[in-house]
Short mmCIF file of C-alpha atoms in Angstrom, two decimals:
data_model
loop_
_atom_site.label_atom_id
_atom_site.label_comp_id
_atom_site.label_asym_id
_atom_site.label_seq_id
_atom_site.Cartn_x
_atom_site.Cartn_y
_atom_site.Cartn_z
CA UNK P 6 -22.29 -4.61 -8.14
CA UNK P 7 -19.51 -6.17 -10.20
CA UNK P 8 -15.91 -5.63 -9.24
CA UNK P 9 -12.92 -6.51 -10.83
CA UNK P 10 -9.79 -6.88 -8.32
CA UNK P 11 -6.09 -6.82 -9.24
CA UNK P 12 -3.92 -8.38 -6.76
CA UNK P 13 -6.83 -9.40 -4.65
CA UNK P 14 -4.57 -12.32 -3.28
CA UNK P 15 -1.96 -9.81 -1.86
CA UNK P 16 -1.95 -7.83 1.81
CA UNK P 17 -4.91 -5.21 1.07
CA UNK P 18 -6.56 -7.13 -1.32
CA UNK P 19 -7.18 -10.40 0.70
CA UNK P 20 -9.13 -8.17 2.87
CA UNK P 21 -10.97 -6.08 0.32
CA UNK P 22 -12.16 -9.18 -1.48
CA UNK P 23 -13.78 -10.66 1.45
CA UNK P 24 -15.31 -7.57 2.45
CA UNK P 25 -16.79 -6.45 -0.75
CA UNK P 26 -18.21 -10.23 -1.01
CA UNK P 27 -19.71 -9.86 2.78
CA UNK P 28 -21.35 -6.67 1.45
CA UNK P 29 -22.90 -8.79 -1.20
CA UNK P 30 -21.11 -7.78 -4.28
CA UNK P 31 -19.86 -9.93 -7.13
CA UNK P 32 -16.07 -9.67 -6.72
CA UNK P 33 -13.52 -11.28 -9.36
CA UNK P 34 -10.20 -11.52 -8.41
CA UNK P 35 -7.84 -13.23 -10.97
CA UNK P 36 -4.50 -14.64 -10.54
CA UNK P 37 -1.64 -12.97 -12.27
CA UNK P 38 -1.86 -15.66 -15.20
CA UNK P 39 -4.94 -15.29 -15.65
CA UNK P 40 -5.10 -11.37 -16.14
CA UNK P 41 -1.44 -9.99 -16.38
CA UNK P 42 -1.06 -6.30 -15.80
CA UNK P 43 1.82 -6.06 -18.22
CA UNK P 44 -0.14 -7.83 -20.83
CA UNK P 45 -2.84 -5.51 -22.06
CA UNK P 46 -4.70 -8.28 -24.28
CA UNK P 47 -5.25 -10.20 -21.08
CA UNK P 48 -6.63 -7.34 -19.38
CA UNK P 49 -8.98 -6.54 -22.09
CA UNK P 50 -10.15 -9.82 -22.55
CA UNK P 51 -10.95 -10.11 -18.92
CA UNK P 52 -12.81 -6.82 -18.84
CA UNK P 53 -14.85 -7.99 -21.62
CA UNK P 54 -15.78 -11.26 -19.92
CA UNK P 55 -16.74 -9.88 -16.39
CA UNK P 56 -18.05 -6.59 -17.63
CA UNK P 57 -17.14 -5.07 -13.98
CA UNK P 58 -19.00 -1.89 -13.07
CA UNK P 59 -15.76 -0.70 -10.91
CA UNK P 60 -11.70 -1.84 -11.24
CA UNK P 61 -9.95 -2.03 -8.09
CA UNK P 62 -6.30 -2.03 -8.87
CA UNK P 63 -4.24 -3.11 -6.19
CA UNK P 64 -1.66 -5.10 -7.79
CA UNK P 65 1.77 -3.46 -7.42
CA UNK P 66 5.36 -4.03 -6.09
CA UNK P 67 5.61 -2.55 -2.77
CA UNK P 68 8.96 -3.64 -1.18
CA UNK P 69 12.09 -1.91 -1.79
CA UNK P 70 14.10 -2.89 -4.57
CA UNK P 71 17.72 -4.40 -3.70
CA UNK P 72 19.19 -4.46 -7.14
CA UNK P 73 18.54 -3.32 -10.88
CA UNK P 74 16.42 -6.15 -11.55
CA UNK P 75 14.23 -5.47 -8.70
CA UNK P 76 13.93 -1.64 -9.76
CA UNK P 77 12.95 -2.61 -13.11
CA UNK P 78 10.33 -5.02 -12.49
CA UNK P 79 9.01 -2.34 -9.74
CA UNK P 80 8.94 0.54 -12.36
CA UNK P 81 7.15 -2.11 -15.22
CA UNK P 82 4.45 -3.46 -12.71
CA UNK P 83 3.84 -0.28 -10.95
CA UNK P 84 3.79 2.35 -13.93
CA UNK P 85 3.20 0.06 -17.23
CA UNK P 86 0.39 -2.15 -15.15
CA UNK P 87 -1.51 1.16 -13.94
CA UNK P 88 -1.27 2.64 -17.52
CA UNK P 89 -2.70 -1.02 -19.20
CA UNK P 90 -5.37 -1.03 -16.64
CA UNK P 91 -6.18 2.77 -16.89
CA UNK P 92 -6.44 2.36 -20.83
CA UNK P 93 -8.08 -1.00 -20.83
CA UNK P 94 -10.82 -0.72 -18.41
CA UNK P 95 -13.66 -0.26 -20.17
CA UNK P 96 -15.10 2.62 -19.26
CA UNK P 97 -15.82 1.79 -15.87
CA UNK P 98 -15.12 3.40 -12.44
CA UNK P 99 -11.35 2.79 -11.93
CA UNK P 100 -10.11 3.05 -8.30
CA UNK P 101 -6.53 3.21 -7.85
CA UNK P 102 -4.56 2.74 -5.02
CA UNK P 103 -1.22 4.98 -4.37
CA UNK P 104 0.49 5.80 -1.44
CA UNK P 105 1.72 8.68 0.69
CA UNK P 106 5.07 8.41 -0.75
CA UNK P 107 4.33 10.62 -3.24
CA UNK P 108 4.46 13.39 -1.32
CA UNK P 109 7.98 13.24 -0.50
CA UNK P 110 9.12 15.75 2.41
CA UNK P 111 5.75 17.30 3.50
CA UNK P 112 5.84 21.20 3.04
CA UNK P 113 3.37 21.20 5.80
CA UNK P 114 1.27 18.75 8.19
CA UNK P 115 -1.33 17.47 8.32
CA UNK P 116 -0.95 16.35 4.67
CA UNK P 117 -3.87 17.34 2.38
CA UNK P 118 -4.32 16.11 -0.99
CA UNK P 119 -3.52 19.60 -2.85
CA UNK P 120 0.25 18.88 -1.52
CA UNK P 121 2.50 18.63 -4.16
CA UNK P 122 4.15 15.30 -5.27
CA UNK P 123 7.47 15.77 -4.32
CA UNK P 124 8.34 11.96 -3.25
CA UNK P 125 12.27 10.57 -4.56
CA UNK P 126 13.05 7.26 -4.92
CA UNK P 127 11.92 4.18 -7.10
CA UNK P 128 8.47 3.31 -5.51
CA UNK P 129 7.57 6.70 -4.69
CA UNK P 130 8.29 8.02 -8.46
CA UNK P 131 6.81 5.01 -9.92
CA UNK P 132 3.57 5.68 -7.93
CA UNK P 133 3.95 9.40 -9.34
CA UNK P 134 3.91 8.17 -12.57
CA UNK P 135 1.27 5.48 -12.42
CA UNK P 136 -1.00 8.47 -11.11
CA UNK P 137 -0.11 10.37 -14.02
CA UNK P 138 -1.23 7.57 -16.27
CA UNK P 139 -4.32 7.14 -14.42
CA UNK P 140 -5.30 10.62 -14.76
CA UNK P 141 -4.22 10.75 -18.68
CA UNK P 142 -6.42 7.64 -19.39
CA UNK P 143 -9.41 7.64 -17.13
CA UNK P 144 -9.36 10.85 -15.17
CA UNK P 145 -13.19 11.42 -14.92
CA UNK P 146 -13.98 7.98 -14.17
CA UNK P 147 -11.27 7.09 -11.48
CA UNK P 148 -10.57 7.70 -8.09
CA UNK P 149 -7.06 7.87 -6.54
CA UNK P 150 -6.34 6.39 -3.15
CA UNK P 151 -3.26 7.34 -1.44
CA UNK P 152 -2.92 4.77 1.66
CA UNK P 153 -0.63 6.07 4.42
CA UNK P 154 1.57 3.23 6.27
CA UNK P 155 -0.59 0.06 6.88
CA UNK P 156 -0.14 -2.52 9.55
CA UNK P 157 -2.21 -5.96 10.37
CA UNK P 158 -2.37 -9.46 9.94
CA UNK P 159 -0.64 -11.41 7.17
CA UNK P 160 2.06 -8.35 6.52
CA UNK P 161 5.36 -9.85 5.62
CA UNK P 162 8.05 -9.01 7.47
CA UNK P 163 9.85 -6.62 4.88
CA UNK P 164 7.94 -4.02 6.77
CA UNK P 165 9.64 -2.60 9.98
CA UNK P 166 6.55 -2.92 12.53
CA UNK P 167 5.40 -6.52 10.81
CA UNK P 168 9.00 -7.33 11.17
CA UNK P 169 9.03 -6.47 15.15
CA UNK P 170 5.96 -8.26 15.50
CA UNK P 171 7.26 -11.48 13.82
CA UNK P 172 10.57 -11.24 15.63
CA UNK P 173 8.77 -10.92 18.91
CA UNK P 174 6.71 -14.07 18.47
CA UNK P 175 9.15 -16.42 17.20
CA UNK P 176 11.60 -15.28 20.03
CA UNK P 177 8.99 -15.61 22.66
CA UNK P 178 7.43 -18.85 21.36
CA UNK P 179 11.04 -20.62 20.75
CA UNK P 180 13.46 -19.13 23.52
CA UNK P 181 11.24 -18.23 26.62
CA UNK P 182 13.56 -15.35 26.86
CA UNK P 183 12.92 -12.19 29.45
CA UNK P 184 14.02 -9.51 26.85
CA UNK P 185 16.00 -9.91 23.63
CA UNK P 186 17.79 -7.44 21.15
CA UNK P 187 16.22 -6.21 18.00
CA UNK P 188 18.01 -4.43 15.54
CA UNK P 189 16.01 -0.94 14.42
CA UNK P 190 16.21 1.94 12.62
CA UNK P 191 15.36 5.42 13.78
CA UNK P 192 12.80 5.26 16.33
CA UNK P 193 11.98 9.10 16.78
CA UNK P 194 10.44 9.10 13.27
CA UNK P 195 6.91 9.86 13.43
CA UNK P 196 4.49 7.99 11.21
CA UNK P 197 0.61 7.64 10.60
CA UNK P 198 -0.19 4.25 10.52
CA UNK P 199 -3.88 2.73 9.63
CA UNK P 200 -5.34 -1.01 9.96
CA UNK P 201 -5.47 -2.98 6.79
CA UNK P 202 -8.74 -3.74 7.77
CA UNK P 203 -9.85 0.16 7.95
CA UNK P 204 -7.96 0.68 4.80
CA UNK P 205 -10.41 -2.19 3.10
CA UNK P 206 -13.49 -0.31 4.60
CA UNK P 207 -12.45 2.75 3.04
CA UNK P 208 -11.69 1.39 -0.16
CA UNK P 209 -15.11 -0.61 -0.39
CA UNK P 210 -16.82 2.95 0.55
CA UNK P 211 -15.09 4.38 -2.57
CA UNK P 212 -16.20 1.28 -4.69
CA UNK P 213 -19.69 1.81 -3.31
CA UNK P 214 -19.72 5.36 -3.84
CA UNK P 215 -18.94 4.84 -7.80
CA UNK P 216 -18.33 7.62 -10.13
CA UNK P 217 -19.71 10.26 -7.63
CA UNK P 218 -15.95 10.37 -6.57
CA UNK P 219 -14.86 10.50 -10.02
CA UNK P 220 -11.51 12.82 -11.07
CA UNK P 221 -10.40 12.78 -6.99
CA UNK P 222 -7.53 11.72 -4.95
CA UNK P 223 -8.04 10.96 -1.37
CA UNK P 224 -5.65 10.38 1.66
CA UNK P 225 -6.79 7.35 3.05
CA UNK P 226 -5.06 7.74 6.76
CA UNK P 227 -5.53 7.80 10.73
CA UNK P 228 -5.04 11.16 10.85
CA UNK P 229 -2.69 10.81 13.83
CA UNK P 230 1.50 10.22 14.31
CA UNK P 231 2.76 8.00 16.30
CA UNK P 232 6.57 7.45 17.43
CA UNK P 233 8.17 4.39 16.20
CA UNK P 234 9.44 4.05 19.58
CA UNK P 235 6.31 3.81 20.95
CA UNK P 236 5.15 1.47 18.08
CA UNK P 237 8.02 -0.54 18.65
CA UNK P 238 7.07 -1.08 22.59
CA UNK P 239 3.76 -2.30 21.35
CA UNK P 240 4.50 -4.74 18.81
CA UNK P 241 7.57 -6.07 20.93
CA UNK P 242 7.37 -5.20 24.66
CA UNK P 243 10.06 -7.54 25.61
CA UNK P 244 12.62 -6.31 23.05
CA UNK P 245 15.29 -3.85 23.60
CA UNK P 246 15.62 -2.10 20.39
CA UNK P 247 19.39 -1.92 18.86
CA UNK P 248 20.30 0.70 16.37
CA UNK P 249 21.81 -0.68 13.09
CA UNK P 250 23.55 1.74 11.30
CA UNK P 251 22.61 0.47 7.93
CA UNK P 252 18.81 1.00 8.72
CA UNK P 253 19.33 4.45 9.14
CA UNK P 254 18.67 6.92 6.08
CA UNK P 255 20.01 10.69 5.89
CA UNK P 256 17.06 11.65 3.83
CA UNK P 257 14.48 10.06 5.97
CA UNK P 258 11.42 12.21 6.47
CA UNK P 259 10.83 13.13 10.13
CA UNK P 260 7.01 12.77 10.18
CA UNK P 261 4.43 11.91 8.04
CA UNK P 262 0.71 12.42 9.07
CA UNK P 263 -2.49 12.96 6.59
#
């Protein structure tokens, strides 16, 4: 199978590209200079060149914007980028990776795919609009995957668990301290975490299933929630958590599990 992957050098993409190639697929993962999701012409040209059976659209901004410039870039890449890829996907199967954050505060748990999309904030809203664009332009031949919280080797430290792991490794390697403090937010929250390698396997399964999963939205999750306090103890066993008020959010969702 010929598979075109956007965002192939990213956290999930690097694992997916390697896995798909190991499964014998012909994988194309162009850089942003070769195929810019904000440039419809470059997408069209690359699709004509590759003639993919499937496109996996992973390219997105996932970190919280720090200013309005970041917020504008997030909306452009996540919404306009998804719309461009859907419009110019050439009639092939399109796999679009969305997020559990589209659900917002759960009305019931575990969260099922039929749950209304109530997410708020720049990232969640961008993914909701991106899903809408994919449905508009490629509904019957698209599969939307709502990935829950991910963790694994290579994740940047903008994400809590990765930051705890990075901090623990640095402090233990350089200072050899018996204990040390790490600033955290609310550790009583419960989250559904999934190893990035499992997420890659799920995406590969959908790629191989092809259009039989067209028109569907599917949760990619572990099905279990863990308290952040427990996860902190596993990521940084020698660390002492210190609550930082700037990491506490009044609107934080208490529990997320798929």
